[in-house]
XYZ file of C-alpha atoms in Angstrom:
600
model
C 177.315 -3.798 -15.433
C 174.242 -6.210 -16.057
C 175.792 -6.018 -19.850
C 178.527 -7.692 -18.380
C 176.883 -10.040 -16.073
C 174.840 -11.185 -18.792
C 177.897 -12.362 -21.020
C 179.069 -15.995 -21.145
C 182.990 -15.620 -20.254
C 183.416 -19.225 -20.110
C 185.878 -20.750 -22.487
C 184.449 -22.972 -25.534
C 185.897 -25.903 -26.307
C 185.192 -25.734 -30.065
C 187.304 -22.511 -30.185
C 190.353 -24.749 -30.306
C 189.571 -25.718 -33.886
C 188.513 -22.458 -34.630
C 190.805 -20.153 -33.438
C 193.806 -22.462 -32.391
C 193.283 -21.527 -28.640
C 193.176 -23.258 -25.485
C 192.504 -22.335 -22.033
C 195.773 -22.782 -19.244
C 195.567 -21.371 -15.832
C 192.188 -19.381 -16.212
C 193.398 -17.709 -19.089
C 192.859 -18.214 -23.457
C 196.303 -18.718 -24.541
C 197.049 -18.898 -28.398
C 198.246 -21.885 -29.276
C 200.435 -20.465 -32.403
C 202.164 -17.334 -30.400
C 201.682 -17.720 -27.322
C 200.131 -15.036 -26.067
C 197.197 -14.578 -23.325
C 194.161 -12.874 -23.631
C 192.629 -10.897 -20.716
C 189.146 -11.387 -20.986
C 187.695 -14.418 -22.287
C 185.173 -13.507 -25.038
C 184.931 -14.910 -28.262
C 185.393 -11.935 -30.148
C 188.304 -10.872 -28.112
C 190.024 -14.233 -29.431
C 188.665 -14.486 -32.961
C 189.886 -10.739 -33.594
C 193.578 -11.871 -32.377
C 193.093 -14.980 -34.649
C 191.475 -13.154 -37.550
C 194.599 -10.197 -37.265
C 198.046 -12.524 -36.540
C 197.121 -16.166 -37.447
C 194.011 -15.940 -40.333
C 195.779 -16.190 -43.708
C 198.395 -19.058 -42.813
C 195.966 -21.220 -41.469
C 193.024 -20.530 -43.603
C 193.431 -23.310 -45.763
C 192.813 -26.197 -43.062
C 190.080 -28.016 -42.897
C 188.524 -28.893 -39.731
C 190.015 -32.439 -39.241
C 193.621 -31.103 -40.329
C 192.638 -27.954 -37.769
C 192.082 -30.674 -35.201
C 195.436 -32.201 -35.604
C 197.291 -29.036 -35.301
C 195.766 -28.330 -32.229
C 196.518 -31.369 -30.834
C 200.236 -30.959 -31.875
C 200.747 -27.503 -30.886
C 199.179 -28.529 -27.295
C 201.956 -30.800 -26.647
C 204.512 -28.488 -28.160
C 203.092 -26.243 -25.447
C 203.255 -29.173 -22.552
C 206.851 -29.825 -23.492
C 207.824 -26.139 -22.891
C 205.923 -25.909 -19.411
C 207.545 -28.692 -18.559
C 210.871 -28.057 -19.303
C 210.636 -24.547 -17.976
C 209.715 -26.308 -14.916
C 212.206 -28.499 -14.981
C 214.720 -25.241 -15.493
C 213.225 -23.706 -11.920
C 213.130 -27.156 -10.348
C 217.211 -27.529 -11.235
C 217.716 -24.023 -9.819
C 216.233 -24.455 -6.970
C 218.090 -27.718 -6.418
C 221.136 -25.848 -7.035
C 220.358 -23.178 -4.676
C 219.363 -25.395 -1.716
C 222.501 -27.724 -2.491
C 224.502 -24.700 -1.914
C 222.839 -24.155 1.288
C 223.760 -27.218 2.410
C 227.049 -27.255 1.848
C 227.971 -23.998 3.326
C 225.995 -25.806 6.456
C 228.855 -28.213 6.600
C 231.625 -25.930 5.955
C 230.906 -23.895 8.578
C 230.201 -26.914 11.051
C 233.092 -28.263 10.557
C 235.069 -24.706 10.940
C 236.596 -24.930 7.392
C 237.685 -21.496 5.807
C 234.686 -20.265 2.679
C 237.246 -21.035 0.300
C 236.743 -24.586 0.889
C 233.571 -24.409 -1.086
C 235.433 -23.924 -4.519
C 237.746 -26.886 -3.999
C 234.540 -29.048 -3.094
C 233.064 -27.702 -6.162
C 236.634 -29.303 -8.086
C 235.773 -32.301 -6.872
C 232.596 -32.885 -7.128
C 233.062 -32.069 -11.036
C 235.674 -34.323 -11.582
C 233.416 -37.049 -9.700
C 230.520 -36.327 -11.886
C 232.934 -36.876 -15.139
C 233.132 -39.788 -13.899
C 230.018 -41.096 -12.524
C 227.483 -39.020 -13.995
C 228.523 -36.845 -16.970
C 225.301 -36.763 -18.375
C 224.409 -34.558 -15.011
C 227.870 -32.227 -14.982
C 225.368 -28.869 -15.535
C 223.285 -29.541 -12.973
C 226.505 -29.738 -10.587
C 227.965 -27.160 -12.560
C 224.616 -24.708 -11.056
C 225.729 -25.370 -7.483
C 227.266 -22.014 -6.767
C 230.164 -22.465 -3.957
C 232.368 -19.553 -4.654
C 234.029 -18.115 -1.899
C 231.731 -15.065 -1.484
C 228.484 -16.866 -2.327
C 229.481 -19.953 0.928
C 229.912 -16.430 3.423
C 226.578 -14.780 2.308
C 225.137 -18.569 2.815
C 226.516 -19.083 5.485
C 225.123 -15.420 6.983
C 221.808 -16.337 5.767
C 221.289 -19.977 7.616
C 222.720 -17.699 10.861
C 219.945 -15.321 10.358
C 217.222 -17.589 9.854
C 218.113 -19.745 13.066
C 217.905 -16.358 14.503
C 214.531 -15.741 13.590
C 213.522 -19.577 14.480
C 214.846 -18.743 18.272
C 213.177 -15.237 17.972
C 209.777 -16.593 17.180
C 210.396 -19.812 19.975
C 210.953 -17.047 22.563
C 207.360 -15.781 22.554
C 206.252 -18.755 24.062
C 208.576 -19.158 26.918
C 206.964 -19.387 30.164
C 210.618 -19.156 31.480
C 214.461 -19.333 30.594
C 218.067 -18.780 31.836
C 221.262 -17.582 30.734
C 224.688 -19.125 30.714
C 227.351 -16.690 30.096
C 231.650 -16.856 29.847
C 233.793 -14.341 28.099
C 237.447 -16.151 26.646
C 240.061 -13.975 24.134
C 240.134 -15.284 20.184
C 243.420 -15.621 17.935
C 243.587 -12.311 17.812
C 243.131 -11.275 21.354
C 239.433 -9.890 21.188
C 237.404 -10.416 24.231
C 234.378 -12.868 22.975
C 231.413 -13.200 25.001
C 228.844 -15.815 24.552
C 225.170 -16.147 25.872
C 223.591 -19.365 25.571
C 219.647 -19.271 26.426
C 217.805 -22.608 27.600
C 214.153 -21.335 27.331
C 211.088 -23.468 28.123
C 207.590 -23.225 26.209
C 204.257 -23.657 27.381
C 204.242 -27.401 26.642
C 207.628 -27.942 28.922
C 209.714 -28.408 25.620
C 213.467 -26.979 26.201
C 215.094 -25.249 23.714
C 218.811 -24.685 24.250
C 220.876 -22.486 21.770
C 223.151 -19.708 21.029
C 221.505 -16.565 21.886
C 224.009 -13.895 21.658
C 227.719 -13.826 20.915
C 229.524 -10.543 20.984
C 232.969 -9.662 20.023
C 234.255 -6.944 22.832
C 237.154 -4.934 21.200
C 237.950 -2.641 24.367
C 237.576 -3.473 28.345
C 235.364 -6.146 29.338
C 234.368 -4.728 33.125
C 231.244 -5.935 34.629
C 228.829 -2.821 33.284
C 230.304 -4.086 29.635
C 229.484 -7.791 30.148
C 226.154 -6.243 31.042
C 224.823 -3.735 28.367
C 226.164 -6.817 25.608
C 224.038 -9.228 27.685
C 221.041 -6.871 28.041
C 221.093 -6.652 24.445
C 220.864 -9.950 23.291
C 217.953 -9.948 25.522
C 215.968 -7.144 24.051
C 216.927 -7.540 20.806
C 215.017 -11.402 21.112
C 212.199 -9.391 22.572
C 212.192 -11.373 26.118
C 210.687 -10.023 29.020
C 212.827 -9.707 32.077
C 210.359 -11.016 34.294
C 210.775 -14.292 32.884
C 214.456 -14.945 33.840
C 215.004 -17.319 36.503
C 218.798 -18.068 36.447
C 222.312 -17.030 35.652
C 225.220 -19.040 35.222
C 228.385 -17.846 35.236
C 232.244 -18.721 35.303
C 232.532 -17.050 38.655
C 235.168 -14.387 37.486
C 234.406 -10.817 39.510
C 233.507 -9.276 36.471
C 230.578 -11.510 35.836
C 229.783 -12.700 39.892
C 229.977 -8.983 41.394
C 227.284 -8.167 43.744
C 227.029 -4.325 42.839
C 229.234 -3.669 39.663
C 229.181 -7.355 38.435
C 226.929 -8.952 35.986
C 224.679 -10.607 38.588
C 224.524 -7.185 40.319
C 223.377 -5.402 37.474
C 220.805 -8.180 36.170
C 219.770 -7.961 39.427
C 219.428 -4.241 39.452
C 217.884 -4.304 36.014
C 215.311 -6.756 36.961
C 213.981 -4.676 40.092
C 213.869 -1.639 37.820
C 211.020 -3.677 35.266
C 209.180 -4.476 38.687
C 210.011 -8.249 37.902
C 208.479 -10.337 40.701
C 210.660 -13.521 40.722
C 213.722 -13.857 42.094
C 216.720 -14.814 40.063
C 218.931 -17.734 40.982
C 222.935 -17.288 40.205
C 225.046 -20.206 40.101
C 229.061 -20.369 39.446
C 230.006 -23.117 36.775
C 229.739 -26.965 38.962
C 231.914 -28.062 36.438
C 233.973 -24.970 37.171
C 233.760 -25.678 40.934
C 234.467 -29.128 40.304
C 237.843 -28.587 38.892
C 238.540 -25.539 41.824
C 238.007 -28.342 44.179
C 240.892 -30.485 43.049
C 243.615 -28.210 43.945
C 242.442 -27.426 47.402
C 244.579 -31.212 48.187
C 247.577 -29.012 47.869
C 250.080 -31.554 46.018
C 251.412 -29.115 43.450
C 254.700 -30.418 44.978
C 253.953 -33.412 43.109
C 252.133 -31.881 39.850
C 255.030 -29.998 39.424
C 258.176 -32.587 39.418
C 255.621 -34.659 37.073
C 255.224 -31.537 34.687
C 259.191 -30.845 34.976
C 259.577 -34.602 34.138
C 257.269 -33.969 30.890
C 258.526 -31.573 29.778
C 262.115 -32.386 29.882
C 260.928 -34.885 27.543
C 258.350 -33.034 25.050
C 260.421 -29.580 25.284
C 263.416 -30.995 22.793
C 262.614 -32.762 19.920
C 265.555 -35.011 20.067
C 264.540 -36.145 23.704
C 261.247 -36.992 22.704
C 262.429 -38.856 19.910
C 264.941 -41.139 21.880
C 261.952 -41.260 24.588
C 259.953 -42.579 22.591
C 262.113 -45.181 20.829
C 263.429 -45.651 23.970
C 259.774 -47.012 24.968
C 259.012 -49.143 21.723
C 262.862 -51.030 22.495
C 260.978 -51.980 25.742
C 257.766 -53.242 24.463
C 255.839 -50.458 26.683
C 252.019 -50.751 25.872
C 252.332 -46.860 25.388
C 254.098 -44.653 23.019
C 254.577 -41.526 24.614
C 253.787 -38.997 27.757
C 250.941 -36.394 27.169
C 252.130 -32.580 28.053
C 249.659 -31.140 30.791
C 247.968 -28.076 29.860
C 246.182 -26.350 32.819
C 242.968 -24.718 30.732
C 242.165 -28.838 29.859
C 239.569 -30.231 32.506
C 241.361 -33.932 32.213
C 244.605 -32.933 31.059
C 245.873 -33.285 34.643
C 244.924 -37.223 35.598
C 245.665 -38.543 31.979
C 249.528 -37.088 32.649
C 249.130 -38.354 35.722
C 248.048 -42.328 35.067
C 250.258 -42.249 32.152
C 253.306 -41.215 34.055
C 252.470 -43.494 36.732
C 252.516 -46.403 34.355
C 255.546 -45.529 32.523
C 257.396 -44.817 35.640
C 260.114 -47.269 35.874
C 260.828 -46.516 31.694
C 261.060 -42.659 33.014
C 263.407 -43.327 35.565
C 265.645 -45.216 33.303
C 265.428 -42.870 30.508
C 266.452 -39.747 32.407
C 269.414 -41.972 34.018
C 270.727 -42.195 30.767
C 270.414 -38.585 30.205
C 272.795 -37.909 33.203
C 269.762 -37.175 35.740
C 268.840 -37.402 39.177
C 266.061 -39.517 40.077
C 266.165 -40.104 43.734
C 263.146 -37.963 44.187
C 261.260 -40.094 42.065
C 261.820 -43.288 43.040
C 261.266 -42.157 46.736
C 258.737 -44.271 48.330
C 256.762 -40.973 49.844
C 256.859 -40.033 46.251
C 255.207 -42.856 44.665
C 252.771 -42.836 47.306
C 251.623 -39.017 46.630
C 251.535 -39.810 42.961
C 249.390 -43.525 43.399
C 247.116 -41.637 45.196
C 246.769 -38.228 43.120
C 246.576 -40.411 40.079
C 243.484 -42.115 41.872
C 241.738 -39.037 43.457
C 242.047 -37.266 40.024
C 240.943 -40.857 38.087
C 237.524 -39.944 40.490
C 237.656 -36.122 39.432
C 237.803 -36.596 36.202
C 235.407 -38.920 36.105
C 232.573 -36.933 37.698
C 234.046 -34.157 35.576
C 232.893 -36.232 32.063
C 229.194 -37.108 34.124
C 228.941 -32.995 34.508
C 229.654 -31.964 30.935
C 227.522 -31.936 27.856
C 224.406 -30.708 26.276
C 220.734 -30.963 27.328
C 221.763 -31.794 31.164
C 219.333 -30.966 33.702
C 220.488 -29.099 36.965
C 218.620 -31.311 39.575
C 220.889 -34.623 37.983
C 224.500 -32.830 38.015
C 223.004 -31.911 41.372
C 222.887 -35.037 42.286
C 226.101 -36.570 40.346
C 228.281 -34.057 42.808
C 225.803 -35.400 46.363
C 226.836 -38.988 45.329
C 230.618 -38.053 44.829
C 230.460 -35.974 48.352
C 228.984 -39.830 49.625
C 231.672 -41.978 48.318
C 234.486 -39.284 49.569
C 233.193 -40.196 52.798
C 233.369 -44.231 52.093
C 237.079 -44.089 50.318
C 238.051 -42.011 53.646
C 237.048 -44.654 55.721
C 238.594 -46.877 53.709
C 241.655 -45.608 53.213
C 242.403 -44.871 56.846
C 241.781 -48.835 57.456
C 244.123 -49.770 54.596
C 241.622 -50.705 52.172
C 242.269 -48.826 49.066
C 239.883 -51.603 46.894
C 238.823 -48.043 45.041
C 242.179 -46.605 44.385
C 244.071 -49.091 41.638
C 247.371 -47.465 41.471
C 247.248 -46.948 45.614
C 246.211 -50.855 45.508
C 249.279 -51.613 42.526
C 251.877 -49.757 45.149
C 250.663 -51.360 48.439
C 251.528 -54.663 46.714
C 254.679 -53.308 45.905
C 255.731 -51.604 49.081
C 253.090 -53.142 52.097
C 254.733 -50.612 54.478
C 253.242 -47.799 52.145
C 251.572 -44.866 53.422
C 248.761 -42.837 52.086
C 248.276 -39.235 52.482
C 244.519 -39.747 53.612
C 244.679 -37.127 56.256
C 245.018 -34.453 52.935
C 242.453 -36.396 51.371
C 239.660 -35.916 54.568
C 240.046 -32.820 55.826
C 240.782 -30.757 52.624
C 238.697 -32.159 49.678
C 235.422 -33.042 51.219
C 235.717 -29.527 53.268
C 235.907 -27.779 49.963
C 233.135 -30.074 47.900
C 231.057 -28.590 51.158
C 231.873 -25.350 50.758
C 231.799 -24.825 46.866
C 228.959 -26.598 46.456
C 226.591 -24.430 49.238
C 224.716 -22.725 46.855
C 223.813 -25.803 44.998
C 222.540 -27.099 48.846
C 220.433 -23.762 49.540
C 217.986 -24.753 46.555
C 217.824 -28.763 47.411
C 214.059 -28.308 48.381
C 213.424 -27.137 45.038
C 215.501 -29.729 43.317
C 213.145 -32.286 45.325
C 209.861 -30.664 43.779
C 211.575 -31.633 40.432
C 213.180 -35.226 40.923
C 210.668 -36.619 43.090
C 207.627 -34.841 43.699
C 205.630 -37.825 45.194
C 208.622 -37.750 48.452
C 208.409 -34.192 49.404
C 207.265 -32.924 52.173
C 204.177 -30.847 51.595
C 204.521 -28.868 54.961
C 208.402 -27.798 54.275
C 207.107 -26.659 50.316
C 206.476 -23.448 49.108
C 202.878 -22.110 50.131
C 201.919 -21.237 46.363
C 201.856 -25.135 45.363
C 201.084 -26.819 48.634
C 197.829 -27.401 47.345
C 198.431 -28.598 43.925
C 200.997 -30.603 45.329
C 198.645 -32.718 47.803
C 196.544 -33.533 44.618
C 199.451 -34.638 42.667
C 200.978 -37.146 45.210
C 197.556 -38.370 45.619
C 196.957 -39.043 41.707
C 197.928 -42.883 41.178
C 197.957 -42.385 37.252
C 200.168 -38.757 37.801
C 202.506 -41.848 39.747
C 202.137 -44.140 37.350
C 203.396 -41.730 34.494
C 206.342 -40.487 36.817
C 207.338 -44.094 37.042
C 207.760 -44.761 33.838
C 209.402 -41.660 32.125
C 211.373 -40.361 34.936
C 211.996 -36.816 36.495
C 213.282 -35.235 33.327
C 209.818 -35.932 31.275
C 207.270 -36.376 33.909
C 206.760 -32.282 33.984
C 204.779 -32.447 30.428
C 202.637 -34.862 32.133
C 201.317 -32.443 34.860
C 198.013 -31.026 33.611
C 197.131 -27.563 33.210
C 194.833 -27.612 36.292
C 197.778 -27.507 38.217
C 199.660 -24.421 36.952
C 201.767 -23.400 39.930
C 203.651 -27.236 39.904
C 204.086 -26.512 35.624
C 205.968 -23.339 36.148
C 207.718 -24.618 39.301
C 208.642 -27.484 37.111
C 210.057 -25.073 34.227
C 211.896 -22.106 35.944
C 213.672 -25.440 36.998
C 214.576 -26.834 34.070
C 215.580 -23.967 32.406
C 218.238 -23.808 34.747
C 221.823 -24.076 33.696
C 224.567 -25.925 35.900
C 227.070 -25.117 34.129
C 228.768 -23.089 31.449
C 229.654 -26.483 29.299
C 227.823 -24.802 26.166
C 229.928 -21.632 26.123
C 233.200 -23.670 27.157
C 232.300 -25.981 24.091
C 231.660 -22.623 22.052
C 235.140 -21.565 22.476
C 236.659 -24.594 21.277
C 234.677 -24.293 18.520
C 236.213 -20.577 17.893
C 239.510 -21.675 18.285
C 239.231 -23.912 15.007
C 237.344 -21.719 13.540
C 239.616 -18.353 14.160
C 242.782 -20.214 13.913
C 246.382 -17.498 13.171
C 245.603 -17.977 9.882
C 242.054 -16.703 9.655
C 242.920 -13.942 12.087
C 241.195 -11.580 9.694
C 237.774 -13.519 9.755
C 234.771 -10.607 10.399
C 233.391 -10.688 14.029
C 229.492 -11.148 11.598
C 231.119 -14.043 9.790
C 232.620 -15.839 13.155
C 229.220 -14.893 15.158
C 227.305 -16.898 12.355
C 229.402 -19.922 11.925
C 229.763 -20.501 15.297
C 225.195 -20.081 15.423
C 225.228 -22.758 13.109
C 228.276 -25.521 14.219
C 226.101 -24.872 18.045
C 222.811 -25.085 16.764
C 221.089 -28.188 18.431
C 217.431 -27.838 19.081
C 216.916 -25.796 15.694
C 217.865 -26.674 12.393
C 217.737 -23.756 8.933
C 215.029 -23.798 6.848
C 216.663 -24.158 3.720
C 213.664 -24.731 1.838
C 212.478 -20.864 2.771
C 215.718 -19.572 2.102
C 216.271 -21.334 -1.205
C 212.989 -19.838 -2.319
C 214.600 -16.289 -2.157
C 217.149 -16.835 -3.939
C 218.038 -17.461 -7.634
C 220.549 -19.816 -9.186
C 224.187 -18.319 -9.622
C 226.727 -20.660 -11.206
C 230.347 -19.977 -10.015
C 233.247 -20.360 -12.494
C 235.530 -23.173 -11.581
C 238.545 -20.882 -12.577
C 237.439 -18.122 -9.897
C 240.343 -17.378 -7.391
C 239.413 -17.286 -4.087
């Protein structure tokens, strides 16, 4: 050992000359062959010199020794580098592949779709670039290689959301359950988790395909799954959303039930907060003004027209001989939030053209020209203008529960205003009320319907949304509330914060949604006030959105597509606060080049 401690391992320079070596990476590597020796002693290398090398290049002086060395060491950079080169391409090739099967499965096109990009892109490079056609030629998009892709960027946003969840202080759930092209139950579970630092991260947690009965125990054990499987602790869910169907809203053999069960079994302190859809309660609200009478000689109207293709035809040319600013009538489909006011206006404005089309058809149209009648539909074409319109402020991503809260308090307001109006003749909100009442001034308005029915029902849909205003306060204005009527647990911490000018200051100027991050840490009990609430969902948009999504994506002719393959497109087209790390993934993988003649 002190033998070997003693020994001078370090490489000489003037064994280049010698022994047409040279030291890369910690290690003597001939210059003539190639190959590295282990240990760096000079008579380890002047033995492999004297054995392979000795005879041919015996005859060299030192200064023709010294140009050989030089040559042979930039023989020896040109192959490094162009083996380099070689991984960098692959790699290139590999991630390019990764992105494309990104957008293939955002935009719900079938795997397949990768090979005829591929086409293209080669016949583009012919064009533009040919000197670069193998390097395009590397990017493997065969039909098999876009599905494993696509499996892998589902997995690793997986794993992103997997390693988020350890540091959520708090999240809920929004679930809904809808049928696919080929009739299997799909349930999705969206998760809107927030971290220590009051950062919200909102994305597909679980969506399973349920091939047999989908009772309330069922919607359960799926949902308990996804939980577990993330490795979340119960304790840590504060709310449910739902779409307020019996399996998922059931007090004892429901979904809420059994969360609620499970969650008392794992000793879980908190108490969880259910809500039913607002958007769904929105749209359950519209029909309690009970003028299906009119919905449905409006639908029977539409589709007289849409139902036979020559009618629609002669409609329709029928409407360009007139000049009409519009081309045709929408059909009204029931599952569509707006469907209903947008056949509405647009029948309303193409009345007269209706009435004189289906005269020519040999129909009656005394109901329709009615003055009752016009009134009812002026005024349902208004009142579901309003709906819809509070409808669009309720929907999409990212929306915090305390504002919807507050989009559906304001609508309850101005029901109460346009009531007051109405009932003195002032319909200066209602356009197609106001474009009638210039028309007919003896017109009538069914405001009575409009009173008693649809504010009654905003009132009593929207209670459990009123049981938790206090805590909506604590959220979107903190400095207002009333410290005596707040919970105990942050009275204290709540006095200090009203009192802090700069806390006020700070709330000013970024609002309710981002003041939270601002509370400091000495004031724990307002942070995870502020985060059970924002992890709340309002609604079950996300999963309503989700199924859309499936529908393009499962369409009759991909009625075969694997419930693995579905679940991970549909991860990736949803994914919003994470993106795949394609660099990781790329790293694992090698460079396969698909044929362009492969059949897919």
């Amino acid at each position: 050992m002190a033998k070997r401690k003693a020994e001078n391992r370090s490489f000489l320079d003037k064994w280049e000359a010698e022994y047409l070596f040279t030291y890369v990476k910690d290690k003597p590597v001939c210059l003539v062959c190639g190959v590295n020796v282990a240990v760096s002693k000079e008579y380890n290398i002047r033995r492999h010199y004297n054995t392979k090398h000795h005879d041919k290049y015996k005859d060299l002086d030192m200064t023709q020794r010294s140009q050989k060395v030089e040559e042979m060491k930039r023989s020896l950079v040109s192959q490094q580098n162009m083996f380099k080169k070689a991984t960098s391409q692959s790699e290139a090739a590999v991630k390019a592949s990764y992105i494309v099967a990104a957008e293939i499965a955002k935009s719900a096109q079938p795997f397949n779709e990768g090979e005829f990009m591929k086409k293209c892109m080669m016949k583009v490079c012919d064009l533009v670039c040919p000197e670069k056609k193998q390097a395009f030629s590397n990017v493997s998009l065969s039909r098999n290689t876009v599905a494993d892709r696509t499996c892998d960027l589902a997995t690793n946003l997986y794993d992103q959301l997997m390693e988020k969840g350890k540091d959520f202080v708090a999240f809920s759930l929004a679930v809904d359950e809808s049928c696919d092209a080929s009739d299997t139950a799909q349930l999705s579970v969206f998760i809107r988790g927030m971290d220590s630092n009051l950062c919200v991260t909102e994305e597909l947690l679980g969506f399973k395909s349920m091939h047999g009965t989908t009772t309330g125990k069922e919607i359960f054990e799926e949902v308990s799954k996804c939980v577990t499987e993330i490795k979340l602790p119960w304790d840590k869910l504060v709310g449910l959303t739902t779409d307020g169907a019996p399996a998922m809203c059931g007090k004892k053999s429901g979904l809420v039930g059994m969360v609620r069960e499970k969650m008392r079994e794992e000793n879980c302190a908190g108490e969880l907060t259910v809500y039913h859809c607002i958007i769904h309660q929105e749209a359950l609200c519209a029909k309690a003004l009970k003028m299906e009478h009119v919905m449905t000689t409006v639908t029977q109207v539409v589709n007289f027209i849409r139902a036979k293709g020559l009618n629609h035809r002669q409609f329709k040319s029928f409407l360009e001989e007139c000049g009409s600013e519009y081309a045709d009538v929408p059909y009204h489909t029931e599952v569509r939030w707006l469907s209903r006011g947008k056949v509405l206006n647009r029948c309303f404005e193409l009345h007269e053209e209706i009435c004189q089309f289906l005269e020519t058809k040999g129909k009656d149209t005394a109901e329709l020209r009615e003055q009752k009648f016009l009134c009812e539909l002026a005024f349902l074409c208004d009142i579901s203008s309003h709906l819809d319109a509070l409808n669009l402020q309720l929907q999409g991503r990212g929306r915090i529960i305390t504002d919807m809260y507050a989009a559906v308090r304001a609508f309850k307001t101005k029901l109460c205003l346009w009531e007051n109006q109405m009932l003195q003749g002032n319909p200066c909100h209602f356009p197609c009320c106001q474009s009638i009442k210039a028309q007919i001034s003896t017109a009538v308005f069914p405001c009575a319907q409009f009173a008693e029915k649809l504010a009654a029902e905003f009132s009593r849909r929207f209670a459990d949304f009123d049981a938790q205003k206090c805590k909506f306060e604590l959220l979107s204005n903190p400095f207002a509330v009333d410290v005596e009527n707040a919970p105990t647990n942050i009275q204290i911490e709540l006095i200090e914060l009203q009192c802090n000018d700069t806390l006020k200051s700070n709330y000013d100027a970024v609002g309710a949604a981002q003041f939270p991050r601002f509370i400091p840490d000495t004031m724990p009990q307002l942070r995870t006030q502020a985060a059970q609430m924002l992890s709340m969902f309002g609604s079950t948009y996300l999963c309503e959105q989700l199924f859309s999504s499936m529908k393009m994506t499962k369409t009759t002719h991909r009625r075969r597509l694997t419930d693995e393959h579905l679940r991970s497109i549909l991860r990736i087209s949803s994914a919003q606060s994470l993106s795949p790390d394609i660099d990781e993934l790329a790293s694992k993988k090698r460079c396969q080049v698909s044929g362009l003649g492969t059949s897919d």
